[in-house]
XYZ file of C-alpha atoms in Angstrom:
664
model
C 52.142 115.393 19.540
C 48.760 114.649 21.266
C 46.922 111.542 21.463
C 43.233 110.894 20.532
C 41.922 107.649 22.128
C 38.438 106.658 21.031
C 37.498 110.341 20.542
C 39.248 111.565 23.889
C 42.071 113.861 23.372
C 45.154 113.625 25.587
C 47.199 116.830 25.526
C 50.897 116.606 24.769
C 51.812 118.082 28.168
C 50.326 115.095 29.801
C 52.909 112.972 28.061
C 55.599 115.497 28.981
C 54.569 115.067 32.605
C 54.821 111.263 32.282
C 58.216 111.604 30.759
C 59.376 113.757 33.728
C 58.143 111.132 36.166
C 60.199 108.370 34.379
C 63.247 110.395 33.594
C 65.343 109.874 36.749
C 64.875 106.097 36.986
C 65.425 105.799 33.170
C 68.860 107.558 33.386
C 69.819 105.380 36.294
C 69.022 102.273 34.169
C 70.693 103.589 31.035
C 73.422 105.998 32.150
C 75.380 105.844 28.956
C 72.655 106.600 26.535
C 72.819 109.949 24.784
C 70.266 112.588 25.289
C 68.656 112.260 21.986
C 68.160 108.456 22.202
C 66.868 108.932 25.748
C 64.250 111.502 25.036
C 63.076 109.585 22.015
C 62.657 106.421 24.031
C 61.129 108.245 26.955
C 58.468 109.846 24.749
C 57.566 106.455 23.333
C 57.203 104.760 26.629
C 55.384 107.598 28.236
C 53.007 107.689 25.245
C 52.408 103.881 25.519
C 51.902 104.268 29.392
C 49.233 106.861 28.903
C 47.552 104.927 26.005
C 47.266 101.773 28.031
C 46.064 103.592 31.130
C 43.383 105.410 29.312
C 42.169 102.221 27.295
C 41.820 100.505 30.639
C 39.978 103.453 32.164
C 37.671 103.711 29.388
C 36.852 99.961 29.305
C 36.248 99.877 33.032
C 33.834 102.935 32.974
C 31.882 101.388 30.131
C 31.771 97.612 31.222
C 32.253 97.290 34.992
C 29.218 97.762 37.291
C 29.696 99.165 40.982
C 26.862 98.518 43.421
C 25.884 100.974 46.169
C 26.845 98.360 48.810
C 30.345 98.091 47.211
C 30.814 101.918 47.532
C 29.688 101.917 51.082
C 31.820 98.929 52.007
C 34.950 100.537 50.699
C 34.291 104.193 51.613
C 31.416 104.291 54.162
C 27.987 105.693 53.828
C 27.505 108.768 51.583
C 25.314 111.588 52.549
C 22.863 113.002 50.107
C 24.912 116.193 49.932
C 28.107 114.420 48.818
C 29.829 116.087 45.720
C 28.665 114.349 42.644
C 32.073 114.760 40.951
C 33.730 113.110 43.986
C 31.283 110.233 43.898
C 31.954 109.737 40.239
C 35.667 109.659 40.775
C 35.171 106.993 43.634
C 32.971 104.895 41.261
C 35.621 105.054 38.581
C 38.412 104.162 41.010
C 36.570 100.950 42.201
C 35.600 100.078 38.566
C 39.422 100.113 37.555
C 40.291 98.047 40.779
C 37.657 95.468 39.849
C 38.806 95.276 36.283
C 42.407 94.724 37.260
C 41.423 92.140 39.869
C 39.520 90.213 37.090
C 42.433 90.307 34.689
C 44.926 89.045 37.355
C 42.478 86.371 38.346
C 42.605 84.911 34.954
C 46.556 84.875 34.969
C 48.225 81.356 35.205
C 49.010 80.061 38.712
C 52.700 79.649 39.536
C 53.634 75.991 40.319
C 56.475 74.864 42.461
C 58.229 73.391 39.554
C 58.467 76.724 37.865
C 60.082 78.261 40.898
C 62.716 75.573 41.245
C 63.400 75.864 37.486
C 63.776 79.670 37.674
C 66.333 79.243 40.570
C 68.334 76.722 38.650
C 68.387 78.835 35.389
C 69.341 82.063 37.246
C 71.839 80.499 39.567
C 74.444 83.200 38.895
C 72.035 85.741 40.350
C 72.098 83.892 43.823
C 75.905 83.537 44.003
C 77.630 85.270 47.010
C 80.902 86.640 45.983
C 84.027 86.318 48.309
C 84.051 89.318 50.582
C 86.504 90.641 53.008
C 86.049 92.965 56.062
C 88.662 95.817 55.639
C 89.672 98.949 57.465
C 92.027 101.457 55.975
C 94.188 104.482 56.816
C 93.958 106.654 53.660
C 95.823 109.954 52.895
C 96.174 112.159 49.789
C 93.862 112.835 46.924
C 94.187 113.324 43.222
C 92.766 116.954 43.505
C 95.527 117.867 45.936
C 98.657 119.773 44.847
C 101.914 117.740 44.419
C 103.319 119.341 47.566
C 100.200 118.272 49.436
C 100.393 114.681 48.202
C 104.084 114.517 49.036
C 103.254 115.495 52.623
C 100.552 112.955 52.695
C 103.122 110.122 51.555
C 105.666 111.211 54.329
C 102.733 111.128 56.988
C 101.479 107.679 55.975
C 105.046 106.276 56.017
C 105.345 107.599 59.613
C 101.994 105.781 60.424
C 103.331 102.531 58.957
C 106.503 102.640 60.994
C 104.290 102.827 64.188
C 102.227 99.878 62.925
C 105.332 97.921 62.275
C 106.448 98.563 65.859
C 103.250 96.791 67.027
C 100.903 99.798 67.609
C 97.316 99.002 67.336
C 95.588 99.852 63.945
C 92.820 101.859 65.304
C 95.057 103.772 67.680
C 97.305 104.826 64.710
C 94.302 105.544 62.601
C 92.858 107.934 65.227
C 96.174 109.658 65.548
C 96.710 110.317 61.867
C 93.105 110.738 60.608
C 90.894 113.697 61.542
C 87.763 111.455 61.738
C 87.154 107.733 61.722
C 83.995 108.155 59.648
C 83.212 107.108 56.135
C 86.171 105.777 54.415
C 87.774 104.150 57.477
C 85.850 101.016 58.061
C 84.901 99.628 54.600
C 82.824 96.802 56.012
C 82.485 93.581 53.996
C 83.253 94.371 50.262
C 83.785 92.198 47.219
C 86.409 92.545 44.470
C 84.154 94.375 42.129
C 83.789 97.300 44.656
C 87.588 97.963 44.850
C 90.123 99.371 42.316
C 92.546 96.825 40.933
C 95.555 98.094 42.797
C 93.743 97.984 46.160
C 91.948 94.679 45.503
C 95.074 92.834 44.440
C 96.716 93.607 47.824
C 93.680 93.305 50.072
C 92.567 89.794 48.982
C 96.109 88.441 49.299
C 96.143 89.433 53.006
C 95.565 86.938 55.746
C 93.137 87.555 58.727
C 94.716 90.208 60.981
C 97.451 91.155 58.513
C 98.329 94.755 57.790
C 99.362 95.617 54.193
C 102.286 97.775 53.013
C 101.540 101.221 51.750
C 99.281 100.892 48.682
C 99.426 103.576 46.061
C 96.138 104.079 43.915
C 94.769 106.981 41.747
C 92.959 108.015 44.929
C 95.933 108.409 47.210
C 97.996 106.317 49.713
C 96.442 103.568 51.885
C 97.198 100.954 54.606
C 94.788 98.205 54.914
C 94.057 95.651 57.613
C 92.100 92.493 56.925
C 89.605 91.576 59.819
C 87.517 88.772 58.430
C 87.016 86.819 55.194
C 83.799 85.575 53.816
C 84.049 82.687 51.334
C 82.116 82.555 48.029
C 78.788 80.872 48.482
C 75.266 80.438 47.269
C 71.867 81.775 48.720
C 69.789 78.625 49.665
C 66.793 77.935 47.591
C 64.592 77.834 50.587
C 65.630 81.324 51.467
C 64.551 82.836 48.182
C 61.834 80.576 46.908
C 58.990 82.937 48.136
C 60.734 85.856 46.553
C 60.980 83.912 43.248
C 57.283 82.830 43.532
C 56.262 86.569 43.970
C 58.404 87.602 40.982
C 56.834 84.903 38.795
C 53.384 85.745 39.904
C 53.915 89.427 39.095
C 55.340 88.553 35.681
C 52.274 86.320 34.925
C 49.860 89.121 35.976
C 51.808 91.642 33.718
C 51.574 89.201 30.808
C 47.775 88.944 31.279
C 47.481 92.683 31.518
C 49.407 93.095 28.421
C 47.397 90.716 26.558
C 44.254 92.315 27.568
C 45.495 95.803 26.594
C 46.809 94.452 23.260
C 43.187 93.205 22.507
C 41.837 96.684 23.505
C 44.319 98.345 21.100
C 43.084 96.220 18.194
C 39.587 97.571 18.527
C 40.562 101.142 19.602
C 40.385 104.236 17.361
C 43.889 105.806 18.059
C 45.053 109.006 16.375
C 48.253 111.025 16.710
C 47.833 114.795 16.504
C 50.694 117.000 15.536
C 50.485 120.465 17.247
C 49.338 123.402 15.144
C 52.403 125.316 16.219
C 55.182 122.908 15.825
C 57.561 125.078 17.553
C 56.159 124.018 20.889
C 56.432 120.336 20.314
C 58.363 118.663 22.965
C 59.673 116.081 20.359
C 61.654 118.897 18.829
C 63.929 118.686 21.820
C 65.223 115.134 21.304
C 68.185 115.905 19.044
C 69.741 118.626 21.218
C 72.568 118.548 23.878
C 71.996 121.996 25.445
C 68.897 122.046 27.546
C 66.591 125.020 27.675
C 66.813 126.048 31.322
C 67.363 129.738 31.505
C 65.878 132.564 29.336
C 66.824 136.214 29.724
C 63.860 138.371 28.757
C 63.946 142.018 27.822
C 60.227 142.953 27.796
C 60.900 146.670 27.327
C 63.918 146.428 25.140
C 66.263 149.164 25.976
C 63.557 151.570 27.331
C 64.418 152.965 30.756
C 63.278 155.656 33.127
C 66.956 156.486 33.925
C 69.803 157.642 31.872
C 72.839 156.011 33.531
C 76.052 157.167 31.802
C 77.572 153.843 31.697
C 74.557 151.708 30.683
C 75.561 149.598 27.591
C 71.896 148.857 26.644
C 70.653 152.476 26.060
C 72.466 152.468 22.765
C 70.214 149.591 21.501
C 67.751 152.499 20.834
C 69.703 152.876 17.576
C 69.040 149.316 16.709
C 65.403 149.000 17.789
C 64.358 152.499 16.769
C 63.244 155.492 18.915
C 59.608 154.200 19.424
C 58.361 152.706 22.670
C 59.210 149.129 23.228
C 56.847 146.711 24.997
C 56.422 142.829 24.749
C 52.628 142.013 23.960
C 50.702 139.185 25.514
C 50.899 137.231 22.385
C 54.671 137.129 22.374
C 54.638 136.621 26.157
C 52.280 133.640 25.837
C 54.175 132.063 23.016
C 57.494 132.318 24.899
C 56.209 130.700 28.072
C 54.319 128.062 26.229
C 57.211 127.087 23.919
C 59.674 127.154 26.873
C 57.484 125.015 29.067
C 57.208 122.283 26.324
C 60.869 122.315 25.528
C 62.264 122.407 29.078
C 63.277 119.429 31.081
C 60.914 120.135 33.923
C 62.677 123.251 35.319
C 63.089 126.660 33.839
C 64.340 130.036 35.017
C 63.300 133.449 33.532
C 65.481 136.424 34.167
C 63.412 139.537 33.440
C 65.871 142.605 32.609
C 65.947 145.764 30.577
C 66.259 148.568 30.025
C 63.879 148.704 33.071
C 61.478 145.780 33.199
C 59.115 147.289 35.789
C 57.921 149.868 33.116
C 55.838 146.870 31.819
C 53.642 147.348 34.928
C 52.679 144.880 37.675
C 49.811 143.366 35.634
C 52.281 142.051 32.964
C 54.124 140.106 35.478
C 50.997 138.783 37.137
C 49.895 137.627 33.700
C 53.289 135.881 33.214
C 52.840 133.846 36.472
C 49.266 133.004 35.379
C 50.643 131.629 32.135
C 53.376 129.642 33.983
C 50.952 128.232 36.445
C 49.209 126.430 33.546
C 52.188 123.993 33.284
C 52.219 122.193 36.485
C 54.898 119.737 35.027
C 57.427 122.509 34.946
C 59.126 124.132 37.983
C 59.411 127.804 37.074
C 61.870 130.253 38.793
C 61.926 134.071 38.118
C 64.342 136.830 38.873
C 64.152 140.444 37.997
C 66.919 143.124 37.569
C 65.485 146.595 38.342
C 66.717 150.078 39.089
C 64.029 150.152 41.756
C 62.423 153.523 41.038
C 58.828 152.143 40.377
C 58.735 149.709 43.226
C 56.054 150.048 45.989
C 54.340 147.821 48.599
C 52.142 146.187 45.861
C 55.300 145.149 43.970
C 56.886 143.911 47.155
C 53.977 141.671 48.140
C 53.852 140.293 44.523
C 57.573 139.600 44.374
C 57.604 137.937 47.776
C 54.498 135.773 47.201
C 55.898 134.583 43.883
C 59.371 133.922 45.113
C 61.137 136.284 42.764
C 64.801 136.997 43.205
C 65.334 140.720 42.825
C 68.635 142.206 41.612
C 68.601 145.815 42.698
C 70.954 148.307 41.112
C 72.500 150.373 43.939
C 76.181 151.418 43.560
C 76.833 152.480 47.102
C 76.478 155.623 49.179
C 74.855 158.793 47.767
C 77.940 160.363 46.254
C 78.910 157.120 44.664
C 75.507 156.072 43.363
C 74.514 159.481 42.057
C 77.778 159.920 40.237
C 76.417 158.032 37.129
C 72.854 156.698 38.002
C 70.579 159.757 37.256
C 66.976 160.041 36.088
C 65.742 161.595 32.818
C 65.953 165.010 34.431
C 69.570 164.496 35.312
C 68.700 164.182 39.072
C 70.308 161.614 41.389
C 68.229 158.562 42.298
C 69.946 157.297 45.440
C 67.292 158.395 48.038
C 64.482 156.557 46.248
C 66.438 153.451 45.499
C 67.761 153.161 49.145
C 64.205 153.543 50.529
C 62.924 150.934 48.232
C 65.799 148.549 49.013
C 64.810 148.909 52.728
C 61.192 148.303 51.805
C 61.882 145.166 49.838
C 63.894 143.657 52.639
C 61.384 144.488 55.162
C 58.799 142.531 53.113
C 61.074 139.470 52.964
C 61.752 139.726 49.212
C 65.028 138.013 48.325
C 67.192 140.826 47.194
C 70.768 140.954 45.722
C 72.649 144.245 45.406
C 73.975 144.959 41.909
C 76.720 147.506 42.214
C 78.683 148.920 39.122
C 82.389 149.307 39.655
C 83.439 152.437 37.822
C 86.455 154.767 37.668
C 84.938 156.423 40.593
C 83.283 153.870 42.780
C 86.460 151.773 42.586
C 88.037 154.108 45.112
C 85.414 153.123 47.869
C 85.395 149.392 48.486
C 85.087 149.404 52.191
C 82.625 152.307 52.223
C 80.419 150.524 49.662
C 80.632 147.114 51.293
C 79.798 148.547 54.717
C 76.844 150.490 53.353
C 75.348 147.649 51.651
C 75.790 145.399 54.655
C 74.266 148.028 56.938
C 71.108 148.258 54.694
C 70.694 144.495 55.080
C 72.163 142.971 51.946
C 73.549 139.530 52.372
C 74.107 138.852 48.577
C 76.185 141.343 46.722
C 77.385 141.494 43.120
C 79.989 143.925 41.957
C 79.976 144.535 38.148
C 83.134 145.999 36.643
C 82.298 148.536 33.873
C 84.171 148.818 30.602
C 82.610 150.449 27.535
C 84.144 151.378 24.162
C 84.136 155.004 23.294
C 81.902 156.256 20.391
C 84.933 156.654 18.169
C 85.836 152.889 18.814
C 89.372 153.549 19.769
C 89.596 152.971 23.533
C 87.619 152.375 26.682
C 85.541 155.243 27.916
C 86.647 157.492 30.878
C 84.160 155.943 33.360
C 85.534 152.459 32.525
C 87.511 150.960 35.561
C 91.000 150.005 34.928
C 92.149 146.429 35.395
C 94.754 147.348 37.996
C 92.119 149.345 40.124
C 89.561 146.684 39.880
C 91.964 144.061 41.009
C 92.910 146.014 44.012
C 89.189 146.579 44.685
C 88.516 142.866 44.534
C 91.335 142.098 47.121
C 89.878 144.631 49.591
C 86.457 143.332 49.187
C 87.809 139.739 49.706
C 89.492 140.897 52.968
C 86.206 142.488 54.196
C 84.292 139.260 53.041
C 86.851 137.115 55.002
C 86.637 139.352 58.167
C 82.993 138.808 58.318
C 83.356 135.019 58.607
C 81.607 133.373 61.670
C 82.614 129.875 62.801
C 84.617 129.480 59.498
C 81.551 130.350 57.450
C 80.797 133.484 55.324
C 78.003 135.718 56.503
C 77.883 137.536 53.132
C 77.728 136.211 49.640
C 79.898 137.819 46.822
C 78.829 136.563 43.570
C 82.316 136.669 42.017
C 83.834 134.859 44.993
C 81.115 132.182 44.884
C 81.658 131.699 41.237
C 85.481 131.290 41.549
C 85.109 129.037 44.649
C 83.283 126.489 42.297
C 86.583 126.300 40.333
C 88.654 125.702 43.527
C 86.451 122.580 44.570
C 86.471 121.157 41.081
C 83.021 122.097 40.097
C 81.540 123.956 37.026
C 81.070 127.570 37.938
C 77.586 128.929 37.437
C 78.787 132.128 35.764
C 79.424 132.042 32.080
C 82.459 134.333 32.139
C 84.384 131.657 34.009
C 83.387 128.883 31.726
C 85.513 127.479 28.801
C 82.739 128.309 26.366
C 79.583 130.461 26.759
C 76.261 130.369 24.901
C 74.380 128.370 27.342
C 71.234 130.548 27.424
C 69.292 132.750 25.082
C 67.944 136.309 25.190
C 64.446 137.140 24.104
C 63.772 140.712 23.158
C 60.463 142.562 23.577
C 59.511 141.682 19.796
C 60.335 137.893 20.157
C 63.676 138.243 18.427
C 66.315 135.887 19.966
C 70.027 136.566 20.666
C 72.906 134.580 22.337
C 73.725 137.227 24.872
C 72.539 140.737 25.768
C 75.934 142.081 25.248
C 75.592 140.956 21.603
C 72.143 141.999 20.669
C 72.433 143.147 17.037
C 71.826 142.037 13.557
C 75.083 140.050 13.285
C 73.967 137.638 16.106
C 70.228 137.437 15.687
C 69.113 133.818 15.887
C 65.568 134.077 14.775
C 62.197 134.869 16.308
C 59.988 132.782 18.579
C 57.080 133.112 16.310
C 58.929 131.310 13.468
C 61.655 129.184 15.195
C 61.906 126.883 18.070
C 63.917 128.307 21.050
C 65.625 124.946 21.581
C 66.818 124.830 18.002
C 68.074 128.487 18.208
C 70.035 127.639 21.518
C 71.544 124.648 19.876
C 72.101 126.336 16.245
C 75.361 126.643 14.579
C 75.331 130.445 15.001
C 74.965 129.980 18.795
C 77.710 127.518 18.865
C 80.011 129.888 16.857
C 79.204 132.477 19.486
C 80.087 130.156 22.319
C 83.391 129.394 20.709
C 84.406 133.023 20.511
C 85.626 132.409 24.110
C 88.067 129.942 22.860
C 89.965 132.598 20.867
C 92.485 133.465 23.487
C 95.424 135.943 23.448
C 98.768 134.215 23.205
C 99.730 135.313 26.821
C 96.479 133.748 28.061
C 97.454 130.332 26.770
C 100.590 130.090 29.107
C 99.107 131.998 32.047
C 98.913 130.040 35.430
C 95.350 131.484 36.033
C 93.854 130.583 32.752
C 92.106 127.498 33.988
C 90.236 129.667 36.473
C 89.365 132.830 34.477
C 89.185 131.280 30.990
C 90.179 134.608 29.591
C 87.086 136.400 31.186
C 83.968 137.556 29.379
C 84.127 137.696 25.593
C 82.640 141.262 25.539
C 85.523 142.490 27.946
C 87.950 141.665 25.147
C 86.308 143.875 22.561
C 85.351 146.961 24.716
C 89.018 147.991 24.892
C 90.902 146.780 21.890
C 94.361 147.424 23.079
C 95.511 143.739 22.666
C 93.538 141.385 20.442
C 91.451 138.840 22.437
C 92.977 140.066 25.832
C 90.343 140.944 28.471
C 90.316 144.536 29.780
C 90.269 142.843 33.269
C 93.349 140.516 32.662
C 95.481 142.451 35.090
C 92.608 142.453 37.612
C 92.358 138.707 37.663
C 96.147 138.431 38.010
C 96.271 140.731 40.958
C 93.400 139.152 42.608
C 94.232 135.451 42.197
C 97.913 136.064 43.271
C 96.367 137.691 46.292
C 93.589 135.258 47.157
C 94.811 131.959 45.859
C 96.293 130.540 49.200
C 93.197 131.558 51.110
C 90.874 130.086 48.400
C 92.791 126.802 48.483
C 92.500 126.511 52.298
C 88.782 127.246 52.170
C 88.361 124.694 49.500
C 90.341 122.114 51.480
C 88.220 122.677 54.497
C 85.054 122.436 52.387
C 86.212 119.042 50.836
C 87.243 117.692 54.089
C 83.799 118.451 55.506
C 82.129 116.877 52.557
C 84.257 113.706 52.861
C 83.430 113.363 56.420
C 79.705 113.443 55.620
C 78.989 115.460 58.630
C 80.063 112.659 60.966
C 82.564 114.714 62.925
């Protein structure tokens, strides 16, 4: 919805920009409000803010005079060559300042009686609650294992015995805590800043007294009370100036609101619905899933290679054997619609087939279209086989901060086993050279390496090769495809057992490269799993409880829930006819996401289920030996049994570092 104020059109994206400026503060003020209510209210307030600002601006321009000496007094002398547009902007700014000064001058003056009355009426706001200065020895954590918390209890009991013998509190704390940073000295705190179990004990202590062991949901604690500050009242003399300023500001605001209300009565205000309602930001108010990532297939399944294991080449049967290219109309609609419906940040993942077949000019145009929306922060990534890349591509990708996923399976004998061009020739030499060229041009590049029945036998060789080229970010993608007869996995598919052993070896190589306790290479699978170990939501959909958090836009504008499920059964619609945000939150997308909840019986009682969540949905149907059981179930069991203890230790070190706040 756009605004038309006395004939001047205010585009909807200006309202969206205002919403984005207000959003963080609004959420802070109303944290429990659901997204639909929040976005509706934000839109209304943003619209009113813009309406009021433009009415004031229009009135100031038409009714306030600015003399030359006022310009010079504020901004100095202007030469004859000064930019006329800049001069007009300066005049406008002074006019608005003069108008506001006149409005505020007419506001009622605050008198002393009002200040005193406000203090008396709001006396609760000036009460100082009772506070105590407390230090604590704290051990254990709700995220720890039962065994770890049992050890923490034994340790804190030992500390308490030493305190009971007369040892100084700080001495014992230093002995048993790794760091006397945040969490040791709590400072002066009131009752409302403590949990009930802790508060009950602490406020009953006398000055200098040490508590018994206190058990709370956050662990075990021993507290010492150092000082007690009684409840009191902030003196009137101390806050009267603050109250006076507050009342002055309120009266100025009231005067401004009264002035603007009068302008509204005489103004001609129209609300214009967009011609293409699919791009309306208001469409997004009722949805829970934000539109923040779109996977784009601008060339459909078209590719200049014929990799034997490629799952997307078969989409030719669905799209037809013609050439597939996204035209500029669909590109423009997709970016425009996404920009209006996003929450201020949006990532495009350009994949194929082979997206570079679109040519460099297509992607330059995409960036031009994105740049029109300065209220949205765009990110772009591209997944490519690398054959068409050159210096021009490298400069473009570097200048526009593209993240590049480059498909390279390993050394020549590994890569060329399945990755061949249209003539059946290996592609390793060109891909390797272009990988080095991208890295030399400071392009951010990840290696994408398929793990097949062949490459699975060379984990160390592949890891060392990628590292030697210069890759610091690696992704290993296990391959499983269903045979054409639909009975079992193809011969090039990697078995669960072999993939599990492959992961274990890569894990050891990854750990061996640590420096000062920190990884020097990033393995996407390990990074995703680590999120689980530190209690965070993993970024990868295959480890989430449900999937369906993004959409795929094909070359013709058709939308699907996942590129592994592009087909008539899961088509959500087309961007020329439907709203992408609606499709992302549609019943069909929800049903797709819930497929992941249909677990095999043995998954439900598996100790690793909370980490792997049954794996990717597509891996359960590519090898239908057991209903709803992932082809890589055995791989996950092998890997987690092998790496669990190390991952727990890494997570513990990470959490300790976070809790110390970098103080130690």
